Amino acid sequence: MPLETGRQIGRYEIRSLIGAGGMGEVYLAFDTKLERNVAVKLLTKSDNKEHLLRFRQEAKAIIALNHPHILTVYEVGQHENLHFIVTEYLQGKTLRDTIKEDKISLSDALEIGIQIAKALSAAHTSGIIHRDIKPENIWILSDGYVKVLDFGLAKMTGVYNQLAQNPEASTASLLQTKAGMILGTVNYMSPEQLRGRPIDERTDIWSLGIVLFETIGQTRPFAGDSVGDVIAAVLEHPTPMLSNFRPKISEEIEEIIAKSLQKDHTMRYQTAQEFAADLKKAKIGIESGNWLLSADTLNQTQLKLADNSSNDSIKSDGEISSDSEKENLKHSKLESKIHSKMIKRNRIGWISVFVLIFVIAGIGFYLLSRNGQTTARKDWKIKRLTTNGNVLQAVISPDKKFIAYTQEDAGKQSLWLKQVSETAGTELVKPLPKSYSYFTFAPDSNSIYFVAFDDTPFGKLYKIPILGGSPQKLVENIDSNITFSPDATRFAFIRSITKEGSDQIVTAKIDGTEQKVLAERKKPEFFTLNTREGLDWSPDGKTIAVAAGKQDVSGENMSVIEIDAENGTEKSLTAQNWSRVGKVVWSKDGEEIYITAADSDANSYQIVRVQKATGKTEKLTKELSDYLNISLSKDNKTLLSVVKDDISNIFLASTKNPNQTSQIAKGNRDGTNGLKFTPDGKIIYVSLESGNRDIWQMNTDGGNRVQMSFDQAADEYPTVSADGKYVFFVSSRAGVPHIWRMNSDGSQPIQLTNKGGESFPTVTPDNKFVIFSARPTDKMLLWKIPSDGGEAVQLTGDETHWASVSPDGKSIACLINDVQNEIKLAIVAVDSGNISKTFETVGDVALPGFPPTLRWTNDSRNIQYVSTIQGVSNIIMQPIDSEKPRKLTDFSTDRIFTFDLSNDGNQIVYARGNSRNDIVLFEDFSD
């Protein structure tokens, strides 16, 4: 019996019944806490405790799917005897209704497919297979935006389990009693599903192919009078030609749909991301008019379809398709050239029909665990508190009333204080050519501690009242934030001693006196890396949590450990490792630790929760942005973070006038992680256009953009052999960064190196060797490896990084750290690996998050590099026979992420933009 209007289910007030089905009822409800409309699905009451337990465990995992094209699940819970899930409330209609009511344009149909494929790619990355993609589970919003529903809700039970356990079992009796339970779903099941075989993400690709065939052709490709007939058609009949049902379908689009519907799953698209990329190319093709066949080249025996309202082969309500359509489907001639090319295969004899029951009996999912790490999403309120993009670091006060932050203008930094509830802030320290970092509020929230860096590499700790005044210096030689003991009598910090290669955890009295070394790590082990803000004193005062790591052959691996506050002994908090760990923050009850961490050097920092008791980790965010510098209010209800977004566009210019640029690509962080001219004058570059960091190619006018790499791991820093045959790049697809090689068309990627942590490949002009950077010990060195594969050989003995081989093949430009730890430009002989000359650099050439780019002019007489001064980047040219560099460009805004010169030396291409850092608050964080 439906619930009455006004009934309360927890904090949700029932407004009206939306729909009902076998699983239960769905209601429009009002979230009285967050004041928004939601959809509440009430599940059928079950007394099976095992099923309910599995429902709770599996449903929580579904919340991990956070993607714009996936229906957002807000909450899973129980109220009295009602088990429910709460999702966002969508207004629009299903794809099924859209197909019935409208003739969808080819471009719109492909766009729908692209959005569904992106959703599937995100789910597959998280180990979740939908297994029930069909038009009823695709929601089209009024603006054309697509949402995929019921991710992971279908659980294979019943006949599937019986057939899996006994493939020889008779299906006749099962069909008689169970067939009605799969009407409306069997049409979209892959052959491997119907045979009861193991499935993976490729079964979703088949289902999406069926959906697209139906959306474009207005009919399903496999029909029958009964469930058994449909199954037989899927398993035995060749896939009909799409152009038999929709005129003017190009050969390319026919191939895409046919590839998605290959009965042998090894011949299908292997990833949804690859499917999405081809659909996007098809959409661009038809919108440009290049992918449509003229009428006289089409099959002139196109079948005339009956009214669509009555011709579905097996409808969701169990109706059978019309006789005319069944006859058409049985006798349609496959005369097209492309169709005959795609379906050359032998017909197999009539086989026994396996029947599969798809019983929806609660919430389920299929989640593949990965190294003990799960993902989670909270129903937070998120507020962006700044919009100017120049915030560097920030911290919230324990009483969550104030925020201290530093902002940068014209290369100078200033310290500010603002109330959380107010827009404007108050300047505490005026702009100075200093760096202000590592803010910490006093436990009583009345003063702020910060570290300042001036003309020395050693930080100084200061204290300033929130009401203003002169900062008081407390400690010198400090390299991190400070963290207070619960009784506020002492604080701890990190001190790095570069000459000795050690990191120390130091404690001191509240006034900075009585300093004591509590723990120490020496190379190759360390406490922090790059962002030195990773320690926090536990609420019970017994331990200090700190980010810690070690360098080995696989690169730099970091995790989180506890250090006993009395004797300095170490204890691991989790077995999970990351490439980088930034901030470390305890929860107020001491049961959880929040960190910022990146899975690899190519990935962004995300907020991760670590359970102290079990060591399990939960990724709370999953974005392309970096979440940095987190802090937590004393009540655990408000978390602050600085969010970093890189905005990059690609520009082309003549080397004769490099300041007059024309934009050829926009957005998606294009080029920030590498771009390079090819020998034939095209540009390969790294982009996030596909939702992943992949390598793309385009013409110099920005046209003909083609994706070249498709792996779910990050690919970056591409370079091209002089003969144009190969592209070499860095990829973490093997778990840690290695150098990979692929053909110039993106095919046949193979791993070349295996030392771990390799980066920045460059190819010798004779195409014989790849020079790259790697850190197998405590020093970054240059190595070379044959471009066809083989053993890598160490090239340099001194610390060297970021190599670029000269066009004459004699020299390598790179950067080194001298004895004063200053970065210099160096020239290394290719044959001997010896450093022949060094140069002073202009400005900052290796900023955090901005790896340097070195390029030679085509006469091998000059080295060019990016120099950044007061937040603005320009290209500096260093002649190798002169000590005097000169400025090549004269930009007054933006940063240059990377650049390259064409082989003939006539053109220069830039990835230019800026990084925006703003403050965001997560409210109701611990609710």
PDB file of C-alpha atoms in Angstrom, residues 534-632:
ATOM      1  CA  GLY A 534      52.209  16.104   6.696  1.00  0.00           C
ATOM      2  CA  LEU A 535      52.083  15.620  10.458  1.00  0.00           C
ATOM      3  CA  ASP A 536      49.448  15.867  13.204  1.00  0.00           C
ATOM      4  CA  TRP A 537      49.424  15.052  16.950  1.00  0.00           C
ATOM      5  CA  SER A 538      46.788  12.487  17.934  1.00  0.00           C
ATOM      6  CA  PRO A 539      43.859  13.570  20.133  1.00  0.00           C
ATOM      7  CA  ASP A 540      44.999  11.265  22.971  1.00  0.00           C
ATOM      8  CA  GLY A 541      48.510  12.741  22.827  1.00  0.00           C
ATOM      9  CA  LYS A 542      50.234   9.368  22.486  1.00  0.00           C
ATOM     10  CA  THR A 543      51.376   9.476  18.876  1.00  0.00           C
ATOM     11  CA  ILE A 544      52.071  11.773  15.940  1.00  0.00           C
ATOM     12  CA  ALA A 545      50.799  10.775  12.512  1.00  0.00           C
ATOM     13  CA  VAL A 546      53.121  11.751   9.684  1.00  0.00           C
ATOM     14  CA  ALA A 547      53.548  11.157   5.962  1.00  0.00           C
ATOM     15  CA  ALA A 548      56.580   8.997   5.315  1.00  0.00           C
ATOM     16  CA  GLY A 549      58.183   7.305   2.360  1.00  0.00           C
ATOM     17  CA  LYS A 550      61.109   5.550   0.761  1.00  0.00           C
ATOM     18  CA  GLN A 551      62.880   5.690  -2.572  1.00  0.00           C
ATOM     19  CA  ASP A 552      63.538   2.391  -4.290  1.00  0.00           C
ATOM     20  CA  VAL A 553      63.647   0.939  -7.771  1.00  0.00           C
ATOM     21  CA  SER A 554      59.903   1.516  -8.196  1.00  0.00           C
ATOM     22  CA  GLY A 555      60.212   5.228  -7.460  1.00  0.00           C
ATOM     23  CA  GLU A 556      59.068   7.173  -4.440  1.00  0.00           C
ATOM     24  CA  ASN A 557      56.393   5.418  -2.384  1.00  0.00           C
ATOM     25  CA  MET A 558      54.650   7.130   0.505  1.00  0.00           C
ATOM     26  CA  SER A 559      52.210   6.137   3.213  1.00  0.00           C
ATOM     27  CA  VAL A 560      51.157   7.252   6.709  1.00  0.00           C
ATOM     28  CA  ILE A 561      52.792   6.133   9.957  1.00  0.00           C
ATOM     29  CA  GLU A 562      52.460   6.792  13.694  1.00  0.00           C
ATOM     30  CA  ILE A 563      55.398   7.899  15.818  1.00  0.00           C
ATOM     31  CA  ASP A 564      55.263   7.318  19.558  1.00  0.00           C
ATOM     32  CA  ALA A 565      55.327  10.770  21.183  1.00  0.00           C
ATOM     33  CA  GLU A 566      57.541   9.498  24.031  1.00  0.00           C
ATOM     34  CA  ASN A 567      60.141   7.178  22.477  1.00  0.00           C
ATOM     35  CA  GLY A 568      59.887   7.904  18.723  1.00  0.00           C
ATOM     36  CA  THR A 569      59.171   4.334  17.587  1.00  0.00           C
ATOM     37  CA  GLU A 570      57.345   3.987  14.274  1.00  0.00           C
ATOM     38  CA  LYS A 571      54.193   2.027  13.431  1.00  0.00           C
ATOM     39  CA  SER A 572      52.509   1.749  10.039  1.00  0.00           C
ATOM     40  CA  LEU A 573      48.885   2.936   9.869  1.00  0.00           C
ATOM     41  CA  THR A 574      48.008   1.386   6.504  1.00  0.00           C
ATOM     42  CA  ALA A 575      49.472  -0.951   3.931  1.00  0.00           C
ATOM     43  CA  GLN A 576      48.282   1.386   1.171  1.00  0.00           C
ATOM     44  CA  ASN A 577      50.996   3.315  -0.681  1.00  0.00           C
ATOM     45  CA  TRP A 578      50.764   6.455  -2.784  1.00  0.00           C
ATOM     46  CA  SER A 579      53.178   8.319  -4.996  1.00  0.00           C
ATOM     47  CA  ARG A 580      52.721  11.447  -2.886  1.00  0.00           C
ATOM     48  CA  VAL A 581      51.116  12.261   0.454  1.00  0.00           C
ATOM     49  CA  GLY A 582      50.533  15.856   1.514  1.00  0.00           C
ATOM     50  CA  LYS A 583      48.552  16.965   4.558  1.00  0.00           C
ATOM     51  CA  VAL A 584      47.753  14.624   7.477  1.00  0.00           C
ATOM     52  CA  VAL A 585      44.855  15.389   9.871  1.00  0.00           C
ATOM     53  CA  TRP A 586      43.364  13.339  12.738  1.00  0.00           C
ATOM     54  CA  SER A 587      39.635  13.110  13.381  1.00  0.00           C
ATOM     55  CA  LYS A 588      38.602  14.369  16.814  1.00  0.00           C
ATOM     56  CA  ASP A 589      37.943  10.829  18.147  1.00  0.00           C
ATOM     57  CA  GLY A 590      41.298   9.538  16.912  1.00  0.00           C
ATOM     58  CA  GLU A 591      39.683   6.719  14.924  1.00  0.00           C
ATOM     59  CA  GLU A 592      40.357   8.158  11.463  1.00  0.00           C
ATOM     60  CA  ILE A 593      43.025  10.126   9.639  1.00  0.00           C
ATOM     61  CA  TYR A 594      42.394  12.346   6.630  1.00  0.00           C
ATOM     62  CA  ILE A 595      45.160  12.908   4.101  1.00  0.00           C
ATOM     63  CA  THR A 596      45.708  14.389   0.688  1.00  0.00           C
ATOM     64  CA  ALA A 597      47.369  11.858  -1.618  1.00  0.00           C
ATOM     65  CA  ALA A 598      48.067  11.123  -5.281  1.00  0.00           C
ATOM     66  CA  ASP A 599      48.140   7.600  -6.694  1.00  0.00           C
ATOM     67  CA  SER A 600      50.955   8.463  -9.115  1.00  0.00           C
ATOM     68  CA  ASP A 601      53.045  11.449 -10.152  1.00  0.00           C
ATOM     69  CA  ALA A 602      50.625  11.983 -13.011  1.00  0.00           C
ATOM     70  CA  ASN A 603      47.503  12.041 -10.863  1.00  0.00           C
ATOM     71  CA  SER A 604      46.041  14.813  -8.774  1.00  0.00           C
ATOM     72  CA  TYR A 605      45.875  15.013  -4.981  1.00  0.00           C
ATOM     73  CA  GLN A 606      42.582  13.721  -3.578  1.00  0.00           C
ATOM     74  CA  ILE A 607      41.172  13.573  -0.048  1.00  0.00           C
ATOM     75  CA  VAL A 608      41.530  10.106   1.460  1.00  0.00           C
ATOM     76  CA  ARG A 609      40.297   8.710   4.773  1.00  0.00           C
ATOM     77  CA  VAL A 610      42.361   6.089   6.616  1.00  0.00           C
ATOM     78  CA  GLN A 611      40.755   3.897   9.280  1.00  0.00           C
ATOM     79  CA  LYS A 612      43.186   3.590  12.195  1.00  0.00           C
ATOM     80  CA  ALA A 613      41.875   0.244  13.418  1.00  0.00           C
ATOM     81  CA  THR A 614      41.914  -1.569  10.070  1.00  0.00           C
ATOM     82  CA  GLY A 615      44.192   0.487   7.848  1.00  0.00           C
ATOM     83  CA  LYS A 616      41.521   0.555   5.134  1.00  0.00           C
ATOM     84  CA  THR A 617      41.369   3.649   2.957  1.00  0.00           C
ATOM     85  CA  GLU A 618      38.472   5.501   1.347  1.00  0.00           C
ATOM     86  CA  LYS A 619      38.917   8.035  -1.430  1.00  0.00           C
ATOM     87  CA  LEU A 620      36.467  10.794  -0.556  1.00  0.00           C
ATOM     88  CA  THR A 621      36.995  12.813  -3.712  1.00  0.00           C
ATOM     89  CA  LYS A 622      37.689  11.730  -7.250  1.00  0.00           C
ATOM     90  CA  GLU A 623      38.269  14.794  -9.350  1.00  0.00           C
ATOM     91  CA  LEU A 624      40.674  16.167 -11.915  1.00  0.00           C
ATOM     92  CA  SER A 625      41.402  19.062  -9.551  1.00  0.00           C
ATOM     93  CA  ASP A 626      44.007  18.913  -6.790  1.00  0.00           C
ATOM     94  CA  TYR A 627      42.762  19.050  -3.196  1.00  0.00           C
ATOM     95  CA  LEU A 628      45.562  20.540  -1.122  1.00  0.00           C
ATOM     96  CA  ASN A 629      46.238  21.846   2.368  1.00  0.00           C
ATOM     97  CA  ILE A 630      43.233  20.359   4.198  1.00  0.00           C
ATOM     98  CA  SER A 631      42.315  21.264   7.793  1.00  0.00           C
ATOM     99  CA  LEU A 632      39.474  20.192  10.070  1.00  0.00           C
TER     100      LEU A 632
END
